[in-house]
PDB file of C-alpha atoms in Angstrom:
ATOM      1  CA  UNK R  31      -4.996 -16.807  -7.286  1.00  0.00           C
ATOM      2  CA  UNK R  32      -4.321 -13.326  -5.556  1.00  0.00           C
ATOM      3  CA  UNK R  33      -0.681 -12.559  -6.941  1.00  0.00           C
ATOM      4  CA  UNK R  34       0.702 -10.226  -8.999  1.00  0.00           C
ATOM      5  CA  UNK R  35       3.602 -10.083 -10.674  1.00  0.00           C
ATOM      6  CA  UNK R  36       5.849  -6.969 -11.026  1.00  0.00           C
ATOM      7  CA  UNK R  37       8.942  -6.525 -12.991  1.00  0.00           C
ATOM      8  CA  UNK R  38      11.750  -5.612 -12.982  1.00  0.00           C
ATOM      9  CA  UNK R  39      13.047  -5.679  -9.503  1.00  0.00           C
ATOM     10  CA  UNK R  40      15.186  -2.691  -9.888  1.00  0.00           C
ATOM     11  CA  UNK R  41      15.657  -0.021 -13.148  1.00  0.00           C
ATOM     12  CA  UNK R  42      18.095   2.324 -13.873  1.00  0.00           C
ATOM     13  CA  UNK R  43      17.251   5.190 -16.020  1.00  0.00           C
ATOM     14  CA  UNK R  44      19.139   8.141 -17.478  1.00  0.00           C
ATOM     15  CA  UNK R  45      17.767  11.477 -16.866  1.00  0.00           C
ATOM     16  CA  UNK R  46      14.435  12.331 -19.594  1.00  0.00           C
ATOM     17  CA  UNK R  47      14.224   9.037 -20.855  1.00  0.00           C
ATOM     18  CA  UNK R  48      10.912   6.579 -20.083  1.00  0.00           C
ATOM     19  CA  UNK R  49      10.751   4.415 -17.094  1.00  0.00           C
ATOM     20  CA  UNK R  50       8.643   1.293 -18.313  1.00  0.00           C
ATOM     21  CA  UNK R  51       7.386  -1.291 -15.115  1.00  0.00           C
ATOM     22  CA  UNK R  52       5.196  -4.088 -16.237  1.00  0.00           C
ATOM     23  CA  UNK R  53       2.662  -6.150 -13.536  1.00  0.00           C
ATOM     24  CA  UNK R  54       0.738  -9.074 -14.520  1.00  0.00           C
ATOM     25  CA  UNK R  55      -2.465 -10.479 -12.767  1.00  0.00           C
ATOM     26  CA  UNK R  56      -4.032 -13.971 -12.583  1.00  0.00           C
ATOM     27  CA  UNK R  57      -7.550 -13.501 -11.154  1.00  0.00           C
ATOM     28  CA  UNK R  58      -9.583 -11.957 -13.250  1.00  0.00           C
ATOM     29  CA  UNK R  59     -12.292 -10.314 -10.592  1.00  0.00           C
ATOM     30  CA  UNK R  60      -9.837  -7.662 -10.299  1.00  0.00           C
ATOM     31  CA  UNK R  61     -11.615  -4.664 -10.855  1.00  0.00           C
ATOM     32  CA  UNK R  62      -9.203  -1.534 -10.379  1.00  0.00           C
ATOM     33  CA  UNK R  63      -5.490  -1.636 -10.509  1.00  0.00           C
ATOM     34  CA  UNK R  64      -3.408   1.431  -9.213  1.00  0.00           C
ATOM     35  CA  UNK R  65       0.127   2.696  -8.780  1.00  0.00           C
ATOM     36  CA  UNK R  66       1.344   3.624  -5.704  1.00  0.00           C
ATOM     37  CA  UNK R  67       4.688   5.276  -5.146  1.00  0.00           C
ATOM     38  CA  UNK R  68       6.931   5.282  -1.975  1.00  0.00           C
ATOM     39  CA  UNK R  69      10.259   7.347  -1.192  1.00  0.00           C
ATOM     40  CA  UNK R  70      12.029   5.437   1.926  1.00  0.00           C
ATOM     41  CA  UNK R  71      10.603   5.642   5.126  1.00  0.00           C
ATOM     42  CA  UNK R  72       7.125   7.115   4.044  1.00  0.00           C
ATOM     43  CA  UNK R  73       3.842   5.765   3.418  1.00  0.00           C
ATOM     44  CA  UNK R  74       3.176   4.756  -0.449  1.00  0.00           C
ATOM     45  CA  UNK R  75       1.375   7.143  -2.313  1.00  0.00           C
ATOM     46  CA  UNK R  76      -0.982   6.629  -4.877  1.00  0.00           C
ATOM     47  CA  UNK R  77      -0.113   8.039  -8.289  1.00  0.00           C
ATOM     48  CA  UNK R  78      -2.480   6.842 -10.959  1.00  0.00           C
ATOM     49  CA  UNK R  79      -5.389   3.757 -11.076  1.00  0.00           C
ATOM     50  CA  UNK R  80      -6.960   2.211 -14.122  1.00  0.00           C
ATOM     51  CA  UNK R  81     -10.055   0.332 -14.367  1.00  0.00           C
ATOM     52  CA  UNK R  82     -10.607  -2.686 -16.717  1.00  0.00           C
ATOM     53  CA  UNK R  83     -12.924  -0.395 -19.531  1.00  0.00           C
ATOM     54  CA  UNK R  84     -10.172   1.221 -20.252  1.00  0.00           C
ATOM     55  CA  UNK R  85      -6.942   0.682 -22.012  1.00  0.00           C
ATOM     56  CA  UNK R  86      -4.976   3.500 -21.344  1.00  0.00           C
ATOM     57  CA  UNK R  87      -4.685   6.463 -18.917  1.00  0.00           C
ATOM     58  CA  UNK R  88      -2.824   9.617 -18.800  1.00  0.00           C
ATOM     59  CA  UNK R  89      -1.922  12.301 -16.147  1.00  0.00           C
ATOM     60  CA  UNK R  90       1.314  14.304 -16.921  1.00  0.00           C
ATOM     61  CA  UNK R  91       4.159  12.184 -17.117  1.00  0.00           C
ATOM     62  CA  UNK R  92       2.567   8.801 -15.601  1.00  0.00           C
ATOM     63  CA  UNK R  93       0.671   6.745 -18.129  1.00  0.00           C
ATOM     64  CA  UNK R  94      -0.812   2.945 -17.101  1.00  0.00           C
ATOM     65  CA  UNK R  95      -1.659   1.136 -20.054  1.00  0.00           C
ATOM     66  CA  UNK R  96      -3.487  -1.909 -19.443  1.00  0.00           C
ATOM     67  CA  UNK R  97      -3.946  -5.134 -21.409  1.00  0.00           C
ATOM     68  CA  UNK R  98      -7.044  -6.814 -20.344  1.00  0.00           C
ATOM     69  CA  UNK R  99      -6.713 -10.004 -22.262  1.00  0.00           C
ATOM     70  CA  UNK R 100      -3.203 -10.556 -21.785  1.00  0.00           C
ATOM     71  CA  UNK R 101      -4.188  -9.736 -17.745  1.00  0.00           C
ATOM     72  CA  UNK R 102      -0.990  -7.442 -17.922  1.00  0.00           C
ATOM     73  CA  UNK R 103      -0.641  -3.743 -16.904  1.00  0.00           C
ATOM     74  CA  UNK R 104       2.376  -1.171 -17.204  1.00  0.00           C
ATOM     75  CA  UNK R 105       2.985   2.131 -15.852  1.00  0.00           C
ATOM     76  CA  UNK R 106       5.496   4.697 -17.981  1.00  0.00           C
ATOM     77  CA  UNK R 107       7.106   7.350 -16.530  1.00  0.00           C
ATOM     78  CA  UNK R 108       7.921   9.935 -19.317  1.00  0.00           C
ATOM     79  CA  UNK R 109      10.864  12.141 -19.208  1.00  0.00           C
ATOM     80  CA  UNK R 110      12.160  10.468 -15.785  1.00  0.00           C
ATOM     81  CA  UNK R 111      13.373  12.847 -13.819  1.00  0.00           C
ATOM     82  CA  UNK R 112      15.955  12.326 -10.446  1.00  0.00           C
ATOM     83  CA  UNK R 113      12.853  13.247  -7.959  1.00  0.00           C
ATOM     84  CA  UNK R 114      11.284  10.124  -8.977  1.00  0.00           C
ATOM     85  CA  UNK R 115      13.634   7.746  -7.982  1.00  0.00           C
ATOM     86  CA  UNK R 116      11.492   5.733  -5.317  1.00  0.00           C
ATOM     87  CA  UNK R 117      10.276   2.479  -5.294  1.00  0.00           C
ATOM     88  CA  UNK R 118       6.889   1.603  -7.484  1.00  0.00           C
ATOM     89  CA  UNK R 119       3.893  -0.678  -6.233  1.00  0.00           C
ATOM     90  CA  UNK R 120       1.308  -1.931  -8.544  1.00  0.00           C
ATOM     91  CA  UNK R 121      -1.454  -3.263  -7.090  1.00  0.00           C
ATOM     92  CA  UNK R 122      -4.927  -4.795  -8.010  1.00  0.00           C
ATOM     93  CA  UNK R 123      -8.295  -5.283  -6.170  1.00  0.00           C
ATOM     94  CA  UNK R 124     -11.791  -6.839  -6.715  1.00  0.00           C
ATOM     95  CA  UNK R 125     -14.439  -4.978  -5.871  1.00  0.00           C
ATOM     96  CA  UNK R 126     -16.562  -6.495  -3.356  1.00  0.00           C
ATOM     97  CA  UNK R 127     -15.969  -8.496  -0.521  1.00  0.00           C
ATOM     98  CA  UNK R 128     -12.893  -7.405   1.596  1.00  0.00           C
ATOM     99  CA  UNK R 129     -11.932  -4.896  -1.472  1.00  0.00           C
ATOM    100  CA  UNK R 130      -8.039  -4.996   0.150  1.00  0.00           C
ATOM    101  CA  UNK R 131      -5.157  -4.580  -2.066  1.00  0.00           C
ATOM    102  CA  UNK R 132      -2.648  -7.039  -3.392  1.00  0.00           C
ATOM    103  CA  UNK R 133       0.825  -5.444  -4.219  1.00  0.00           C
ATOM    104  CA  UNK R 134       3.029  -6.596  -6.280  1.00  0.00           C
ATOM    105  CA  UNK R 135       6.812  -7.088  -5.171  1.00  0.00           C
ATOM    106  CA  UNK R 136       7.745  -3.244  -5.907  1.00  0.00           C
ATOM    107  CA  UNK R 137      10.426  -1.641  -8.653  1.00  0.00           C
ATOM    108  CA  UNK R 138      13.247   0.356  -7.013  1.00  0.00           C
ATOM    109  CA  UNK R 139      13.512   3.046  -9.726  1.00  0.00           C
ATOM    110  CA  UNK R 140      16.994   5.025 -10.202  1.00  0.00           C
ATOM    111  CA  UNK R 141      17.057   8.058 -12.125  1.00  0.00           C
ATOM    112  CA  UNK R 142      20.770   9.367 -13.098  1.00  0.00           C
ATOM    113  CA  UNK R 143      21.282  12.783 -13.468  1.00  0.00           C
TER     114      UNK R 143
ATOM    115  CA  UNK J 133      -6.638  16.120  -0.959  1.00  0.00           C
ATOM    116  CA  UNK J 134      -7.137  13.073   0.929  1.00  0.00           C
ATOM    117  CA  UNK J 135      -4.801  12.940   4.299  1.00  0.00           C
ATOM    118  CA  UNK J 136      -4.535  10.236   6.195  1.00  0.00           C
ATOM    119  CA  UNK J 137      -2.567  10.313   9.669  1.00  0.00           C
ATOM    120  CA  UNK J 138      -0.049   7.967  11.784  1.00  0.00           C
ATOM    121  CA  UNK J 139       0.924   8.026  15.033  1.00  0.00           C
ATOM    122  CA  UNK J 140       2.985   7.851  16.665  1.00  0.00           C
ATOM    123  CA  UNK J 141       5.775   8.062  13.687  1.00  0.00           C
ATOM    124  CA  UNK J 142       8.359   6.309  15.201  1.00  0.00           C
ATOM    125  CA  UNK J 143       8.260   4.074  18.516  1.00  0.00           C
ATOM    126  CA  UNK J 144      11.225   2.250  20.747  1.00  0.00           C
ATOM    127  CA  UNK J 145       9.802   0.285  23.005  1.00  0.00           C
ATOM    128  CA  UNK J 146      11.187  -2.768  25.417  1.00  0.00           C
ATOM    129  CA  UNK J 147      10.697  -5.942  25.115  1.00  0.00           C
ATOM    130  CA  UNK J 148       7.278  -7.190  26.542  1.00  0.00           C
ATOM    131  CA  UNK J 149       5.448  -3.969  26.241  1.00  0.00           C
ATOM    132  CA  UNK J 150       2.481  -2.870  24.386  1.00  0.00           C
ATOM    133  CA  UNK J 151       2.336  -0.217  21.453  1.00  0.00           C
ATOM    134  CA  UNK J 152      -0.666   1.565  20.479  1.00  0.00           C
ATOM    135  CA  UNK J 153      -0.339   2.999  16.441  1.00  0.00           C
ATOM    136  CA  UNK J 154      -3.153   5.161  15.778  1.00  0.00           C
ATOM    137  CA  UNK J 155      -4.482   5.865  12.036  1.00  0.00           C
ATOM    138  CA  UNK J 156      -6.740   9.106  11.583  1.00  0.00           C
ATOM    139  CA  UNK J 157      -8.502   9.854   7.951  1.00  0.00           C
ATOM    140  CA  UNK J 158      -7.845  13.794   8.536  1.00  0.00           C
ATOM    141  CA  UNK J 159     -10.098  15.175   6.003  1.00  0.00           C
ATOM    142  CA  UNK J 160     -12.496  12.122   4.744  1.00  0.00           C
ATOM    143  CA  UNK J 161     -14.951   9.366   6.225  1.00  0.00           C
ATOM    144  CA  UNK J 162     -13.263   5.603   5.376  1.00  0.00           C
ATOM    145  CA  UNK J 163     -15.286   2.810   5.271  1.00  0.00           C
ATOM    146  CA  UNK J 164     -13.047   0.605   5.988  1.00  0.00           C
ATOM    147  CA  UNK J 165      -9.455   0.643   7.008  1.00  0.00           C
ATOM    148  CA  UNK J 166      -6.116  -1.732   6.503  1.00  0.00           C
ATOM    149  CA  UNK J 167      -2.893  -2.383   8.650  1.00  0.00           C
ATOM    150  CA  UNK J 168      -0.293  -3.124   6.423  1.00  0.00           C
ATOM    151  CA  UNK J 169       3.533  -4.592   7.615  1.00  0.00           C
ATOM    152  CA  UNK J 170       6.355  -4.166   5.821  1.00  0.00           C
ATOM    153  CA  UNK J 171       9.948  -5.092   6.098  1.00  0.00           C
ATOM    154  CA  UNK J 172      12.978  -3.498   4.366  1.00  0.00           C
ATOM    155  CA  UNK J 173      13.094  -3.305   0.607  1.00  0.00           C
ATOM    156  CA  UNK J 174      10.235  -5.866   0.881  1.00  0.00           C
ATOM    157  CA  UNK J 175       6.455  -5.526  -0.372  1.00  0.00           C
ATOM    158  CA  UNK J 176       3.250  -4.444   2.023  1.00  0.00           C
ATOM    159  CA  UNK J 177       1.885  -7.225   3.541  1.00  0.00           C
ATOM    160  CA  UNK J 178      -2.056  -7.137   4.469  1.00  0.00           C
ATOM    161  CA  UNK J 179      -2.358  -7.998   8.269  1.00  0.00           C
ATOM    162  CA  UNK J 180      -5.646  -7.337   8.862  1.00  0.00           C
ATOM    163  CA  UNK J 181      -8.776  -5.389   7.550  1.00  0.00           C
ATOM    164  CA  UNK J 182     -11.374  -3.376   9.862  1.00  0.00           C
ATOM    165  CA  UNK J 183     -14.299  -1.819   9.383  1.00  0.00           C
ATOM    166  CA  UNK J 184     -16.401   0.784  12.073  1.00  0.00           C
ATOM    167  CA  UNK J 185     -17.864  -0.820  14.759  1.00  0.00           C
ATOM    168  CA  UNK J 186     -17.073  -4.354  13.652  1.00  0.00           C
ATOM    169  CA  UNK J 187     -14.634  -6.467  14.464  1.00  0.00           C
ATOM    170  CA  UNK J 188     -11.265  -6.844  12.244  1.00  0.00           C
ATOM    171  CA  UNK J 189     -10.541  -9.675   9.838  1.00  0.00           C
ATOM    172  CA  UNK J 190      -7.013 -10.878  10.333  1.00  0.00           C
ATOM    173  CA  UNK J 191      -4.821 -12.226   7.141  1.00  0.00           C
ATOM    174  CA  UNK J 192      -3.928 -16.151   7.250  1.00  0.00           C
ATOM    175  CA  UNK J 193      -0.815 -15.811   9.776  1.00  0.00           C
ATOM    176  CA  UNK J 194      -2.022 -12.915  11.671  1.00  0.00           C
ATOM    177  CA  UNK J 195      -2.306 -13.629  15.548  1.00  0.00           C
ATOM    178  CA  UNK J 196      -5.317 -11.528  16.459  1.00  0.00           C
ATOM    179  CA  UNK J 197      -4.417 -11.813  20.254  1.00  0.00           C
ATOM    180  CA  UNK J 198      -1.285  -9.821  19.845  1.00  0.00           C
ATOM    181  CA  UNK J 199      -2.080  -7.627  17.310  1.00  0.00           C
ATOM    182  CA  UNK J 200      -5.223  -5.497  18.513  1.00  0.00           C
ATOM    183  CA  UNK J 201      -7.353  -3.590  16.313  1.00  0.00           C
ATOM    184  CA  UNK J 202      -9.966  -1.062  17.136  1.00  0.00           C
ATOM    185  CA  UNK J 203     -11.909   0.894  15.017  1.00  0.00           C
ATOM    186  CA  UNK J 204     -13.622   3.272  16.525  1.00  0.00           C
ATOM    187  CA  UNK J 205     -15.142   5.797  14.338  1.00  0.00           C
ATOM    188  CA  UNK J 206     -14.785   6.371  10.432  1.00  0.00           C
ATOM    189  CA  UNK J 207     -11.998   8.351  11.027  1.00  0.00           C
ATOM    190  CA  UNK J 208     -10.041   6.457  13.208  1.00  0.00           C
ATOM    191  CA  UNK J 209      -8.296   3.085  13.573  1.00  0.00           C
ATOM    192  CA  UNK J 210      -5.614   1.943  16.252  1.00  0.00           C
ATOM    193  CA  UNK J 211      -3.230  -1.132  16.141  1.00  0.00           C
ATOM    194  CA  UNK J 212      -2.066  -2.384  19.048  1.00  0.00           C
ATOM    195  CA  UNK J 213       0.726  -4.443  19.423  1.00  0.00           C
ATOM    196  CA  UNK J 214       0.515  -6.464  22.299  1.00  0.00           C
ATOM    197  CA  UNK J 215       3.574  -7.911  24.550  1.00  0.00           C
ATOM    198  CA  UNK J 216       6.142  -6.744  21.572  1.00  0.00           C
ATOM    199  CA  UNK J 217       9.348  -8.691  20.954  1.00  0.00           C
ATOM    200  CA  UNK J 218      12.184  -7.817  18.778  1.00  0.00           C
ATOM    201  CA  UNK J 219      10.856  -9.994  15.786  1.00  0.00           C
ATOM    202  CA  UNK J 220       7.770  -7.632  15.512  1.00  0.00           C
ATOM    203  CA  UNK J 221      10.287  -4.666  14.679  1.00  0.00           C
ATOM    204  CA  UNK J 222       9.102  -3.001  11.488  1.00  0.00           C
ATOM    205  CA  UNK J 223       7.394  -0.561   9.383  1.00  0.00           C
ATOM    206  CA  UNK J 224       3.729  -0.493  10.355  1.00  0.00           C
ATOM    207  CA  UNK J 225       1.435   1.220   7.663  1.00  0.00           C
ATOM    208  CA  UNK J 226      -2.429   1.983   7.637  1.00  0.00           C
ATOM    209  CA  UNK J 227      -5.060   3.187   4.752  1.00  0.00           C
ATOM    210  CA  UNK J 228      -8.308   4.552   4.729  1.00  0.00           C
ATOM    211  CA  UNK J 229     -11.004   3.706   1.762  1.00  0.00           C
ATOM    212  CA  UNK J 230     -12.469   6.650   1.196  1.00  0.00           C
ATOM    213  CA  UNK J 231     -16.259   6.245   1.619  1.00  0.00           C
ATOM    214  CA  UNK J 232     -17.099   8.055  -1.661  1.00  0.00           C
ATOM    215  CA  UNK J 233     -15.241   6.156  -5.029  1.00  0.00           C
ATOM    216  CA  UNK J 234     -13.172   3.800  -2.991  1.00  0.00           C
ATOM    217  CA  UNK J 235      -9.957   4.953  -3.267  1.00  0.00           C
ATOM    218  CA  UNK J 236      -7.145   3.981  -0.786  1.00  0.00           C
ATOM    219  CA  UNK J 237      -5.057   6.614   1.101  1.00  0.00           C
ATOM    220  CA  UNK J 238      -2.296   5.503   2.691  1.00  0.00           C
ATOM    221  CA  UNK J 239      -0.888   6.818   6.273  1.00  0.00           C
ATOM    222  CA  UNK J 240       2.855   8.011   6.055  1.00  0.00           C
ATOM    223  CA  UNK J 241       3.763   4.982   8.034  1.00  0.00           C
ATOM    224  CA  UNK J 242       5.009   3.598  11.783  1.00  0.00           C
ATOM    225  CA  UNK J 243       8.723   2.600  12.396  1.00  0.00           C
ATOM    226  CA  UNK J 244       8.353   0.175  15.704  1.00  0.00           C
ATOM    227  CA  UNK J 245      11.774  -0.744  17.248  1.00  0.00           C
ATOM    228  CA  UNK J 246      11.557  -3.175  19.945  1.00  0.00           C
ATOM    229  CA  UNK J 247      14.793  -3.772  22.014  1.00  0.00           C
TER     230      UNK J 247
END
């Protein structure tokens, strides 16, 4: 099974607070699970990637925490500001073979002034 | 940090012609590069996955005859799609594995019209 789950479709968040997005994974030969980013009409961009060894990551105000027995990851977007209204992919990938991403369905974010 | 290039960035094209989207890793070697589809306020979907000097690997779906893909070098990838009709209107997207650590850069994208 390839698919992951992301939720919620959409999120609205009031300026400063935390922007929570949860994915959950079936297979577990995924190896590496990153968070991609994408404002309209542009390519996504990759924001922060965990590996299974570890259960939590920082860097600024993105933090994945990841939940290897539950096969769950989240990614938390600390004081939310407007400029990060975009959509959010999470996405998983073994690591040998073809080594291609699966996305999840993607989180339009909304950040109110 | 990591660059990878599209282009053209936006195509119109007529029915029955062919489109040729080139994807450039500007500042890295990729092993191995991906052509991604996606439609509005909808996921990326994998279409195919190439790597230098061998031929792609198309996802379940994919017609290989009409959508061409050459990779050429390490840095460079093209997409061609072949005979284009209106249902193969979308947003076109490539990435590059970076050769050292494996990370995926994406390309900023394709927007393919066809009338």
């Amino acid at each position: 099974q390839q698919q992951v789950k992301q939720s919620p479709q959409s999120l609205i968040v009031q300026k400063g607070g935390i922007s929570i997005i949860n994915c959950a994974y079936e297979n577990t030969a995924f190896d590496y699970f990153p968070w991609y980013q994408q404002f309209p009409g542009k390519g996504p961009a990759l924001l922060i990637a965990i590996r299974p060894d570890v259960s939590e990551k920082k860097e600024g105000r993105f933090t994945i925490s990841f939940n290897k027995s539950a096969k769950q990851f989240s990614l938390h977007i600390m004081d939310s500001q407007p400029g990060d209204s975009a959509t959010y992919f999470c996405a998983a990938r073994v690591n040998t073979g073809r080594r291609a991403l699966t996305f999840g369905s993607g989180t339009r974010l909304q950040v109110q002034p | 940090g990591a660059v990878v290039s599209q282009h053209p960035s936006r195509v119109i094209c007529k029915s029955g012609t062919s489109v040729k989207i080139e994807c450039r890793s500007l500042d890295f070697q990729a092993t191995t590069m991906f052509w991604y589809r996606q439609f509005p306020k909808q996921s990326l979907m994998l279409m195919a996955t190439s790597n230098e000097g061998s031929k792609a690997t198309y996802e379940q779906g994919v017609e290989k005859d009409k959508f061409l893909i050459n990779h050429a070098s390490l840095t460079l990838s093209t997409l061609t799609v072949t005979s284009a009709h209106p249902e193969d209107s979308s947003f076109y997207i490539c990435s590059a594995e970076h050769r050292e650590g494996g990370t995926q850069y994406f390309g900023p994208g394709t927007r393919l019209t066809v009338l």
